[in-house]
PDB file of N, CA and C in Angstrom:
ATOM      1  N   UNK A   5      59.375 -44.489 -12.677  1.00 52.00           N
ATOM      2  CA  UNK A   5      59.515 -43.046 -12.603  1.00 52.00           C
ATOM      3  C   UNK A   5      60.512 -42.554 -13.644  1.00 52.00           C
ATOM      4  N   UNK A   6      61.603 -42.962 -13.779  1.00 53.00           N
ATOM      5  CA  UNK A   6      62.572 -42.798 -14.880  1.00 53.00           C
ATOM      6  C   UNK A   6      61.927 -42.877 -16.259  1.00 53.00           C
ATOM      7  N   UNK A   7      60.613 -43.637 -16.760  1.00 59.00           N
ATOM      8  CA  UNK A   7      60.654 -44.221 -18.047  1.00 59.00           C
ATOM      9  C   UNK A   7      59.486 -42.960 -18.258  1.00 59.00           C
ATOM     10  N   UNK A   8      58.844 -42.307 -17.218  1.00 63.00           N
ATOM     11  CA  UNK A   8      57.760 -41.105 -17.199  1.00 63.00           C
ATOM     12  C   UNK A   8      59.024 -39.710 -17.204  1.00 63.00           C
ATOM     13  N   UNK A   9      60.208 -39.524 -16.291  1.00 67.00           N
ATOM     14  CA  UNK A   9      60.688 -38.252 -16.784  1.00 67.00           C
ATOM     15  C   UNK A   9      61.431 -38.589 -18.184  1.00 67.00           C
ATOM     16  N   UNK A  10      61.795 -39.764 -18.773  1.00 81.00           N
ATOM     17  CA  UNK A  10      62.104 -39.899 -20.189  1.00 81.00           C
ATOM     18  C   UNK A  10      61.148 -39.334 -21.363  1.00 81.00           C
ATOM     19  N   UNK A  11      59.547 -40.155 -21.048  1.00 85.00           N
ATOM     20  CA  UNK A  11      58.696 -39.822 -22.254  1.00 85.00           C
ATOM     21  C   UNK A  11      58.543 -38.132 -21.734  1.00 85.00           C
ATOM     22  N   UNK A  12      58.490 -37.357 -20.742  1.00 77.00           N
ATOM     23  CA  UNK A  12      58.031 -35.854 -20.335  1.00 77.00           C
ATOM     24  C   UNK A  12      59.301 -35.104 -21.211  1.00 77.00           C
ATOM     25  N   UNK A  13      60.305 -35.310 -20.484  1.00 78.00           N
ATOM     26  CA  UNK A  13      62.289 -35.052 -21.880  1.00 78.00           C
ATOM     27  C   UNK A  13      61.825 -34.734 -23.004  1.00 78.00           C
ATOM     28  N   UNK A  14      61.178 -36.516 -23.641  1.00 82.00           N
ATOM     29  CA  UNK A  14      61.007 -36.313 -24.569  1.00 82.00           C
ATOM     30  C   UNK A  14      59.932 -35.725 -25.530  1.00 82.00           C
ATOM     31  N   UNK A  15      58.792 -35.405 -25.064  1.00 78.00           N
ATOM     32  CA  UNK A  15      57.451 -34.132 -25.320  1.00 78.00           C
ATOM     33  C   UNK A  15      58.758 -32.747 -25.004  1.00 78.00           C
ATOM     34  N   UNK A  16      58.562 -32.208 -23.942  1.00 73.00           N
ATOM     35  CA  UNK A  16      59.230 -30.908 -23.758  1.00 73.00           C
ATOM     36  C   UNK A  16      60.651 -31.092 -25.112  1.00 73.00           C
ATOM     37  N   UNK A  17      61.139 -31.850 -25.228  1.00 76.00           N
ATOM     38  CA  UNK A  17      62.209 -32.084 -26.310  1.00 76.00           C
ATOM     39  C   UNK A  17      61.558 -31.305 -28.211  1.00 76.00           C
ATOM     40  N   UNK A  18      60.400 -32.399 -27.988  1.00 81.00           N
ATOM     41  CA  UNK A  18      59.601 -32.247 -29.437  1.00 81.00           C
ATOM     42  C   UNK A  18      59.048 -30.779 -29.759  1.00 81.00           C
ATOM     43  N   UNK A  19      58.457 -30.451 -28.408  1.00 75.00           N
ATOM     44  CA  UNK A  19      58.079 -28.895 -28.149  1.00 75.00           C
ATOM     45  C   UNK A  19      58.945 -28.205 -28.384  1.00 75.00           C
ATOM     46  N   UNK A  20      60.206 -28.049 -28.123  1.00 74.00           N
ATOM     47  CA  UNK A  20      61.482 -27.374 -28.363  1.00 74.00           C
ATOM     48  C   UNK A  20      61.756 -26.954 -29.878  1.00 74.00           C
ATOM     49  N   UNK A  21      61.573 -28.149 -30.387  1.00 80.00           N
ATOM     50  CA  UNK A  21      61.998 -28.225 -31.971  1.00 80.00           C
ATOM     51  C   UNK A  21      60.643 -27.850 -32.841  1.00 80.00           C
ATOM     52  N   UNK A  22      59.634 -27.952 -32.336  1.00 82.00           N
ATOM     53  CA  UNK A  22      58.349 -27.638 -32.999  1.00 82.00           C
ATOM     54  C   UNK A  22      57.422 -26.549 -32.433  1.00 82.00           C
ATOM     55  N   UNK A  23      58.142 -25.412 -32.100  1.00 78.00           N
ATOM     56  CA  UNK A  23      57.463 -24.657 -31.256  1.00 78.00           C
ATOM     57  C   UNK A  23      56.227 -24.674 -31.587  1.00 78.00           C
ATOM     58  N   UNK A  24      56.293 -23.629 -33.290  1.00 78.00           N
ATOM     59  CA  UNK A  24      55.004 -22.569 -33.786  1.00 78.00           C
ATOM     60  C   UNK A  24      54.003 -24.066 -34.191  1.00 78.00           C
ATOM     61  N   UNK A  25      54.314 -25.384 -34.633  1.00 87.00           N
ATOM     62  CA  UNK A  25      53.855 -26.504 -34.920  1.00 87.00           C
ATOM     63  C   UNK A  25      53.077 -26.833 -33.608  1.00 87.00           C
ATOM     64  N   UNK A  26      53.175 -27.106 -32.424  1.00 82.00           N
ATOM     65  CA  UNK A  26      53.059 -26.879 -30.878  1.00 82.00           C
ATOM     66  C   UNK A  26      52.054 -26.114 -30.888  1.00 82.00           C
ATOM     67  N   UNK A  27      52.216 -24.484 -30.873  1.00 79.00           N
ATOM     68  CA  UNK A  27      51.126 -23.659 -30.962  1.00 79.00           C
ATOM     69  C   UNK A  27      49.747 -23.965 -31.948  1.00 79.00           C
ATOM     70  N   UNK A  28      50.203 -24.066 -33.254  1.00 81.00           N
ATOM     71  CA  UNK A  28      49.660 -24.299 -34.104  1.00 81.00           C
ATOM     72  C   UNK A  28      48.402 -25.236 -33.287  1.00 81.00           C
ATOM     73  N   UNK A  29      48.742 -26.391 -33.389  1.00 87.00           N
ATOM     74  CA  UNK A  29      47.496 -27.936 -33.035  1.00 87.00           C
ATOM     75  C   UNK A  29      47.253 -27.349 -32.009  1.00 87.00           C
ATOM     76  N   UNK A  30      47.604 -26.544 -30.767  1.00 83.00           N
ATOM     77  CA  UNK A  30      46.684 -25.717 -29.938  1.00 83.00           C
ATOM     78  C   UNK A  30      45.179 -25.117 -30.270  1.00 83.00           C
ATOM     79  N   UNK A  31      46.059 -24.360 -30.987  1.00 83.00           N
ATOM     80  CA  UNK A  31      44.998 -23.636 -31.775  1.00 83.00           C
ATOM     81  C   UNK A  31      44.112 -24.168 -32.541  1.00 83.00           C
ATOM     82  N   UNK A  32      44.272 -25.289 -32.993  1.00 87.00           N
ATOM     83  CA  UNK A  32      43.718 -25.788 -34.287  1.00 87.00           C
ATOM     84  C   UNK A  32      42.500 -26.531 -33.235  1.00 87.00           C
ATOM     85  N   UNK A  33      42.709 -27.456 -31.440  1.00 88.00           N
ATOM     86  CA  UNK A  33      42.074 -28.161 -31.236  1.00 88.00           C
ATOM     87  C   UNK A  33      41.161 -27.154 -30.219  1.00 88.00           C
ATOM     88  N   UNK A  34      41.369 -25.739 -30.014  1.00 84.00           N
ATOM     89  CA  UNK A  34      40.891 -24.941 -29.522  1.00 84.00           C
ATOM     90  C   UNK A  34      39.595 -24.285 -30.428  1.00 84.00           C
ATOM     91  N   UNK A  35      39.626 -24.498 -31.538  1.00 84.00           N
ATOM     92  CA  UNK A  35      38.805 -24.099 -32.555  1.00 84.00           C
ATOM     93  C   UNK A  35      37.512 -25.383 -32.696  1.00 84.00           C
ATOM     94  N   UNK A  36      38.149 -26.494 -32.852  1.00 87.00           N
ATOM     95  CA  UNK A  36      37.304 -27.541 -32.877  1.00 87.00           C
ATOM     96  C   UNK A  36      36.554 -27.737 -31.982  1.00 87.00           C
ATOM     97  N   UNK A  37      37.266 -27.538 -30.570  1.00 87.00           N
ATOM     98  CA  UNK A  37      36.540 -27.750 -29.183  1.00 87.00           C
ATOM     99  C   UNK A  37      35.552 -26.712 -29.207  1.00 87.00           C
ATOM    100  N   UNK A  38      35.374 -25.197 -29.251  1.00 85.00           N
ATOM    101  CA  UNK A  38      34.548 -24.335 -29.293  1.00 85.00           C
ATOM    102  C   UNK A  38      33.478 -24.623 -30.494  1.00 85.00           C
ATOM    103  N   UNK A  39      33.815 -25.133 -31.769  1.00 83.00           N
ATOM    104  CA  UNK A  39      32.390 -25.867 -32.887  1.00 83.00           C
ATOM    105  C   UNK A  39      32.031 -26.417 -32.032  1.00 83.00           C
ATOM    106  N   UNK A  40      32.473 -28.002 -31.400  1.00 87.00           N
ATOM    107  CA  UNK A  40      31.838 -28.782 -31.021  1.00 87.00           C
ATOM    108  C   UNK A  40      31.018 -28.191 -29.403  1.00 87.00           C
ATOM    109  N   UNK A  41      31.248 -27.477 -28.828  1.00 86.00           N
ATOM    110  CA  UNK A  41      30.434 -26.774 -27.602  1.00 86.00           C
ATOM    111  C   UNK A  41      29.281 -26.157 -28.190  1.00 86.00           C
ATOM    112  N   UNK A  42      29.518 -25.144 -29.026  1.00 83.00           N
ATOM    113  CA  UNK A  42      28.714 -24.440 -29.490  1.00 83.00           C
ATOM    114  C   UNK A  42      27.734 -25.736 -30.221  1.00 83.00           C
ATOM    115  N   UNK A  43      27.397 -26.194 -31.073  1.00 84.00           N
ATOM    116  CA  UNK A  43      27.024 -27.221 -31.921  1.00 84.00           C
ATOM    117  C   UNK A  43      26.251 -28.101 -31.028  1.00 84.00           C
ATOM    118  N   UNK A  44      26.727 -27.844 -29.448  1.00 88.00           N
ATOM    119  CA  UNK A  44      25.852 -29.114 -28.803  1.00 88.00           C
ATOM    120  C   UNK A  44      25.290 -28.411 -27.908  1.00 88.00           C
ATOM    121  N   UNK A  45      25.071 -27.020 -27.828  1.00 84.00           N
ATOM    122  CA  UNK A  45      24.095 -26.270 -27.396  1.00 84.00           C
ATOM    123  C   UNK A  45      22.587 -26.068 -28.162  1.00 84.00           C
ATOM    124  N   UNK A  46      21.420 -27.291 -27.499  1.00 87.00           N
ATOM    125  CA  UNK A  46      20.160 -27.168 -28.351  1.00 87.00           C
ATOM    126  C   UNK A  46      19.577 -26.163 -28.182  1.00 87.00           C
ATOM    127  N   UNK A  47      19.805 -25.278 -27.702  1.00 88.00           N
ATOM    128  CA  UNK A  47      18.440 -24.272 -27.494  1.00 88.00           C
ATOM    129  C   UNK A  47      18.764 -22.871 -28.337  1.00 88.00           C
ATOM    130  N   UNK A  48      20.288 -23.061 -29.321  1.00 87.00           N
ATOM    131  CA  UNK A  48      20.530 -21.301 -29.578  1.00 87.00           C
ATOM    132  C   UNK A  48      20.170 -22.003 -31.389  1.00 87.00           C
ATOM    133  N   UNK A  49      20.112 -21.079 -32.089  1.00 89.00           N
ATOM    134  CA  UNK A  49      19.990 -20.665 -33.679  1.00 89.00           C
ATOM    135  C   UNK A  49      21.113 -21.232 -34.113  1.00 89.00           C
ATOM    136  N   UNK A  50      21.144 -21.510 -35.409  1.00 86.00           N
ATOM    137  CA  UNK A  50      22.491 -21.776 -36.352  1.00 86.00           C
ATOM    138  C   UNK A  50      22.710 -20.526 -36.241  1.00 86.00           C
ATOM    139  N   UNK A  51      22.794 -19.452 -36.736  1.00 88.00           N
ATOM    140  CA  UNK A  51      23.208 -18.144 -36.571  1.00 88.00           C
ATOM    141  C   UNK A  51      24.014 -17.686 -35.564  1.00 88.00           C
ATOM    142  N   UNK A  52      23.442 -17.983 -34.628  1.00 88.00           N
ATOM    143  CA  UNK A  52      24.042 -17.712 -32.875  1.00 88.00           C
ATOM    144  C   UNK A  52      25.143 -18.779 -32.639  1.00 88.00           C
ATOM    145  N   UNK A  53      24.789 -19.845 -33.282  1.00 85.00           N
ATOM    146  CA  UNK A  53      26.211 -21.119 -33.080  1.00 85.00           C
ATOM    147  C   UNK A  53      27.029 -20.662 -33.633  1.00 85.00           C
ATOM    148  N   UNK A  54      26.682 -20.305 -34.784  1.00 83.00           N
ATOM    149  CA  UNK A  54      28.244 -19.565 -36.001  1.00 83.00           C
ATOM    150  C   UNK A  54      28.466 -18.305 -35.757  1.00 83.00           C
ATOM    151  N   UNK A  55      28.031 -17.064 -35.086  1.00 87.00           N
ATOM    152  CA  UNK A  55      28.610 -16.199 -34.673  1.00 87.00           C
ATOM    153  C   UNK A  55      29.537 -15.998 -33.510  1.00 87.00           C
ATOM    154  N   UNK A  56      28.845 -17.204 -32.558  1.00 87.00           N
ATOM    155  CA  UNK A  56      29.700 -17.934 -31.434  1.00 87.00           C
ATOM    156  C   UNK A  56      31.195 -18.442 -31.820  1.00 87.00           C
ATOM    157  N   UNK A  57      30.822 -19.028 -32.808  1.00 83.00           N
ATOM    158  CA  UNK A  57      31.862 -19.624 -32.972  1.00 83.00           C
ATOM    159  C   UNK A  57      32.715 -18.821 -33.773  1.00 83.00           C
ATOM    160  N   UNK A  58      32.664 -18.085 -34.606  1.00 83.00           N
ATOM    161  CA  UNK A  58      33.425 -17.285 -35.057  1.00 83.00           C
ATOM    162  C   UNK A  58      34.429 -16.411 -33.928  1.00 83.00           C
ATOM    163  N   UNK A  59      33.222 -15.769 -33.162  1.00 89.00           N
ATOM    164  CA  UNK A  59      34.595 -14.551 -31.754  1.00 89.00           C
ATOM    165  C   UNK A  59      35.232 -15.758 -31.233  1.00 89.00           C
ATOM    166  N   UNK A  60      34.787 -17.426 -30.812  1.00 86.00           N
ATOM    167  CA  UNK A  60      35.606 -18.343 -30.214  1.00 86.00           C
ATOM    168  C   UNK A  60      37.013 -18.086 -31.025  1.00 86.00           C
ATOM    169  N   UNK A  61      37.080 -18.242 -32.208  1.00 83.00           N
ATOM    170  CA  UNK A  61      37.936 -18.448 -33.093  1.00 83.00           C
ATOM    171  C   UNK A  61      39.053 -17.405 -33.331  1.00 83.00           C
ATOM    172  N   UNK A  62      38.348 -15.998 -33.848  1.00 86.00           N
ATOM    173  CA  UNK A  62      39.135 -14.694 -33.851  1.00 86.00           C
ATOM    174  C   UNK A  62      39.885 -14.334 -32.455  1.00 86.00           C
ATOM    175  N   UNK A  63      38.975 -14.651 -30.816  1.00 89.00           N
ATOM    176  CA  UNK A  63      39.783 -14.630 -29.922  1.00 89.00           C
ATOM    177  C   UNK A  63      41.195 -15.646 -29.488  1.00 89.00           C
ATOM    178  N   UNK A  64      40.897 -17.097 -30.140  1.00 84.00           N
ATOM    179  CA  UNK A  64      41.958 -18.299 -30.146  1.00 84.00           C
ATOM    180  C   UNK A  64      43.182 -17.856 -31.370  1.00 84.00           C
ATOM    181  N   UNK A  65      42.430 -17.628 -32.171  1.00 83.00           N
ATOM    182  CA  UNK A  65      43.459 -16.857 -33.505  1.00 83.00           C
ATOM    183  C   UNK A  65      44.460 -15.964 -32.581  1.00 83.00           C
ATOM    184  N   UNK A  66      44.019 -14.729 -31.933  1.00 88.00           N
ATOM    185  CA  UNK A  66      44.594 -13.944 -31.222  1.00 88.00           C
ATOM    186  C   UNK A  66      45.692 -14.480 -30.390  1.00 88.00           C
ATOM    187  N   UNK A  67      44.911 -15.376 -29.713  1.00 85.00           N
ATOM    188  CA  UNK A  67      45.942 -16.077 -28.502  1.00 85.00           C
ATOM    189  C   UNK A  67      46.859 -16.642 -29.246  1.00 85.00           C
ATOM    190  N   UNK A  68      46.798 -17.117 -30.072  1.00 80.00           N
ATOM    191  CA  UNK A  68      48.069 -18.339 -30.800  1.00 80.00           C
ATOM    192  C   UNK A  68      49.188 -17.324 -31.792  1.00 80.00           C
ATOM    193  N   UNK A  69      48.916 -16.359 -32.201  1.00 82.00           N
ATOM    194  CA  UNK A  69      49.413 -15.207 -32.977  1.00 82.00           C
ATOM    195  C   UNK A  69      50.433 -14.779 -31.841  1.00 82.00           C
ATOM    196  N   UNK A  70      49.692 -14.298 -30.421  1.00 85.00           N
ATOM    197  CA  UNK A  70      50.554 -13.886 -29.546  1.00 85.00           C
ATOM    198  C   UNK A  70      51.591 -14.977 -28.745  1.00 85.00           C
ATOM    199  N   UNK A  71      50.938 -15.991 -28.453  1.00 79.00           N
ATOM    200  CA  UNK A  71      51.847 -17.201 -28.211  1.00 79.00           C
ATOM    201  C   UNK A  71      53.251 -17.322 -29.136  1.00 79.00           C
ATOM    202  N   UNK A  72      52.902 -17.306 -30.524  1.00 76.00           N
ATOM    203  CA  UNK A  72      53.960 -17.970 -31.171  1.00 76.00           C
ATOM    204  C   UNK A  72      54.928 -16.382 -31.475  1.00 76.00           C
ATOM    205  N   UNK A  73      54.032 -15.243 -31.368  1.00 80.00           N
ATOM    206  CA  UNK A  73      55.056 -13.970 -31.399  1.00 80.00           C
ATOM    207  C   UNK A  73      56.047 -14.018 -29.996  1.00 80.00           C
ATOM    208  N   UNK A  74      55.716 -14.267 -28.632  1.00 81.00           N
ATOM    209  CA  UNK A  74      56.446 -14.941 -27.671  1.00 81.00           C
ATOM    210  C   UNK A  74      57.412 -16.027 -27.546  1.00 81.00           C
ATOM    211  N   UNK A  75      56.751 -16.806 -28.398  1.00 74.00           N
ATOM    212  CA  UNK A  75      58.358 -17.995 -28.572  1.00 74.00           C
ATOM    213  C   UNK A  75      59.336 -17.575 -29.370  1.00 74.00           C
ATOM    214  N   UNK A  76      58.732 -16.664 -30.195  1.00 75.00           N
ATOM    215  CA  UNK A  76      59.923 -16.222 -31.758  1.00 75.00           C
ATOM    216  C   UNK A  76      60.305 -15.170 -30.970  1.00 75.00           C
ATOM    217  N   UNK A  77      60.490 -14.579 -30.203  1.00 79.00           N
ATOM    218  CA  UNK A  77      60.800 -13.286 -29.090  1.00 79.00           C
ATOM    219  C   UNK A  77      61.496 -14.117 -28.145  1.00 79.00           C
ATOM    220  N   UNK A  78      61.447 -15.265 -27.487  1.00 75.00           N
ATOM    221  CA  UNK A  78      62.029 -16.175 -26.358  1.00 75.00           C
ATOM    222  C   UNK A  78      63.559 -16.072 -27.249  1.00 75.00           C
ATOM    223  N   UNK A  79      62.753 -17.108 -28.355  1.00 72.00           N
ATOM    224  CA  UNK A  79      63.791 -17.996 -29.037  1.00 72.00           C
ATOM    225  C   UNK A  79      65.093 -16.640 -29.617  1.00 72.00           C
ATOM    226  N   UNK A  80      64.786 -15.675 -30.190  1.00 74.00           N
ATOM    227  CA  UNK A  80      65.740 -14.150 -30.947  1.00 74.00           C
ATOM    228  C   UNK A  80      66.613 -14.148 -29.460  1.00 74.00           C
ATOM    229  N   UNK A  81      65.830 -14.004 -27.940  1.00 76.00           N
ATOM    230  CA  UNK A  81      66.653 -13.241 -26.945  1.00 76.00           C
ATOM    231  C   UNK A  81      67.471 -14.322 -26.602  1.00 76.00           C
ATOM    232  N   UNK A  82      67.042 -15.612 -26.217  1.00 72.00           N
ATOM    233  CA  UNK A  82      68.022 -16.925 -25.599  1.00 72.00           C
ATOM    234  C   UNK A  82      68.837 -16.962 -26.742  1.00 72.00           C
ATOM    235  N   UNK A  83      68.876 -17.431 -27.969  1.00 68.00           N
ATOM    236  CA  UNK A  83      69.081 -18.438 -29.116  1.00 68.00           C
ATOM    237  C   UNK A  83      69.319 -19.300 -28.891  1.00 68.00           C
ATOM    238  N   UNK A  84      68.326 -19.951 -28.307  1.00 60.00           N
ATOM    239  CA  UNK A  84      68.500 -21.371 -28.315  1.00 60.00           C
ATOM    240  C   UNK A  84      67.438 -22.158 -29.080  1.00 60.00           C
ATOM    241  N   UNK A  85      67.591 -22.741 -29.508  1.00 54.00           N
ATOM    242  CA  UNK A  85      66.508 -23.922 -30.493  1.00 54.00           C
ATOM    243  C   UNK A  85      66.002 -22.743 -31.694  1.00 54.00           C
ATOM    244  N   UNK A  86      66.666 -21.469 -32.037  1.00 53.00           N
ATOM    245  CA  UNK A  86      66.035 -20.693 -33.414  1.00 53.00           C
ATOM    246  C   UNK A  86      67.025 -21.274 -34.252  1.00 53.00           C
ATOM    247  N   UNK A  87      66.507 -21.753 -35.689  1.00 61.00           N
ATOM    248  CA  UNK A  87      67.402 -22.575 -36.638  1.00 61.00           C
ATOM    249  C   UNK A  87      67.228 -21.496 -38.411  1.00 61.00           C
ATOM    250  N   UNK A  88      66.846 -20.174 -37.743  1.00 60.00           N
ATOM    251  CA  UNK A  88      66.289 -19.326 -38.573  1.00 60.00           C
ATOM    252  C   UNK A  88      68.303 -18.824 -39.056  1.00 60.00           C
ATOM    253  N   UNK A  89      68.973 -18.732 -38.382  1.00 62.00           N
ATOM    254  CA  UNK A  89      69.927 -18.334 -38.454  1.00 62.00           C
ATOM    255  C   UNK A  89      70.616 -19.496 -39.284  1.00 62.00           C
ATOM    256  N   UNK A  90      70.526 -20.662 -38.702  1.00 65.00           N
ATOM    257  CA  UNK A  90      71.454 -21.364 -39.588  1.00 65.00           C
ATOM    258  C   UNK A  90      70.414 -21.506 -41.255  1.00 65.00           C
ATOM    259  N   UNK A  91      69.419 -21.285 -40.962  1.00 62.00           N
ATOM    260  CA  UNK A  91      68.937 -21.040 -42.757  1.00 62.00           C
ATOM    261  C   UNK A  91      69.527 -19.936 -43.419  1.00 62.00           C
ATOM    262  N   UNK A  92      69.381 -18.938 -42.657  1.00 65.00           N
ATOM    263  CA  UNK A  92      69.995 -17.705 -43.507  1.00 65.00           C
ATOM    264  C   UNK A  92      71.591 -18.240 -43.696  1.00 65.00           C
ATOM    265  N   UNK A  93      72.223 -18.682 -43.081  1.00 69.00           N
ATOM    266  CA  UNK A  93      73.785 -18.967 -43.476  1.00 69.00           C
ATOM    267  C   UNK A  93      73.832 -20.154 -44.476  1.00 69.00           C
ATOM    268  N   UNK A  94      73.198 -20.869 -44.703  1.00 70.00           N
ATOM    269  CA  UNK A  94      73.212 -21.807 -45.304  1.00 70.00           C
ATOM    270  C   UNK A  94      72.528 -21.208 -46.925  1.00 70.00           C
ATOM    271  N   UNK A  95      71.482 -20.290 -47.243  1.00 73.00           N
ATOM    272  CA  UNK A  95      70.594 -20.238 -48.393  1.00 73.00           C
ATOM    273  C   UNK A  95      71.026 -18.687 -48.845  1.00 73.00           C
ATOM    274  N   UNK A  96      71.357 -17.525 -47.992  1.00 72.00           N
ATOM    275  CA  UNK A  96      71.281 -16.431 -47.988  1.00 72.00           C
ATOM    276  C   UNK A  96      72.696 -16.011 -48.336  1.00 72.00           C
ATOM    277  N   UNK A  97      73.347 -15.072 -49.265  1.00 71.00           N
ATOM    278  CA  UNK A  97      75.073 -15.182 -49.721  1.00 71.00           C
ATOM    279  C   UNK A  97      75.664 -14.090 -48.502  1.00 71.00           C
ATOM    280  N   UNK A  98      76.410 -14.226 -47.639  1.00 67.00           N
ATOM    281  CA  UNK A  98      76.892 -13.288 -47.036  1.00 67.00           C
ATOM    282  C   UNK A  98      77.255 -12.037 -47.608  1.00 67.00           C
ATOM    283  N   UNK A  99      77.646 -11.226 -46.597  1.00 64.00           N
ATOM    284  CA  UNK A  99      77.932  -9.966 -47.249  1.00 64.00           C
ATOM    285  C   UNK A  99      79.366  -9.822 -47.901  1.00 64.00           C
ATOM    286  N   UNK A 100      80.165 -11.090 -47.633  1.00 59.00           N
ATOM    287  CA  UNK A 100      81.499 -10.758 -47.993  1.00 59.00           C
ATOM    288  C   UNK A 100      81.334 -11.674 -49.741  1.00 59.00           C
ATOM    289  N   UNK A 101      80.602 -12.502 -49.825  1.00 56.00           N
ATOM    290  CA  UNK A 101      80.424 -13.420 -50.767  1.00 56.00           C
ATOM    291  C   UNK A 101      80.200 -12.607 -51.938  1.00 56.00           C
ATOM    292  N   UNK A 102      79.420 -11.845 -51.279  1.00 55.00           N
ATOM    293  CA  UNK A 102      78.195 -10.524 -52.296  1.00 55.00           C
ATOM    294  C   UNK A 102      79.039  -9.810 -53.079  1.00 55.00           C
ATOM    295  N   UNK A 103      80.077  -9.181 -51.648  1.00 57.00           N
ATOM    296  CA  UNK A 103      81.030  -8.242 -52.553  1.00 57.00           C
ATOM    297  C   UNK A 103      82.012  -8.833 -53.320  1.00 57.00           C
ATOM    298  N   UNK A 104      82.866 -10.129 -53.493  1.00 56.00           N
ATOM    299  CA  UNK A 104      83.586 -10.732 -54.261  1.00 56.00           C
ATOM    300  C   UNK A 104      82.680 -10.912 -55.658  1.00 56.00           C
ATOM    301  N   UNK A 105      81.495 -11.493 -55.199  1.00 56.00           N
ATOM    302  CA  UNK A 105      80.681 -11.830 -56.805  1.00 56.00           C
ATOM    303  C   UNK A 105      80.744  -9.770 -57.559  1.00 56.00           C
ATOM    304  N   UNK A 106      80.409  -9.162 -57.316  1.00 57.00           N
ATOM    305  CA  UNK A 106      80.134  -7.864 -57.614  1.00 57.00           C
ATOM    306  C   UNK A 106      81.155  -7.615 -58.271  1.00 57.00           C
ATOM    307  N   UNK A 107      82.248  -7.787 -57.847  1.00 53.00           N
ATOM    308  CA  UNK A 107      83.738  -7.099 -58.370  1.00 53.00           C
ATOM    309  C   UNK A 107      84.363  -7.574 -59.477  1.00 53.00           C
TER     310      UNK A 107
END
């Protein structure tokens, strides 16, 4: 039981650090799964498979757009696991930096 809440830690851990990456392969295996449904339906048109599959897609697009606008909205209100901040401090010149270079 210990060596199952370790590997679960460690998924929810990876998820943490890889949110929109997380979302992302969601999405990506949500797209594949709807080709491959559609594709193994014999009785409709190529036409009808690929228009199928297209709203599958634009509606999964949707969902994962709003998913990852929700974690980047989680992550701004908690701050916890956003590393957007330590980029800007690290790449971006502060405002006090700015005004010494200027002068």
């Amino acid at each position: 039981m210990a060596e199952e809440k370790g590997t679960l830690q460690a998924m929810r851990g990876w998820v943490v650090d890889h949110k929109l990456r997380a979302v992302g392969t969601l999405w990506l295996t949500g797209i594949a799964g709807s080709i491959a449904y559609n594709w193994s339906r014999p009785g409709m048109k190529t036409s009808v498979k690929l228009i199928h599959a297209r709203l599958h897609a634009q509606a999964l697009t949707l969902a994962a757009l709003g998913c990852s606008a929700l974690v980047e909205y989680y992550d701004h209100q908690s701050g916890s696991g956003s590393k957007v901040h330590d980029y800007a401090k690290q790449f971006l010149p502060s405002e006090r930096n700015a005004k010494k270079d200027s002068v």
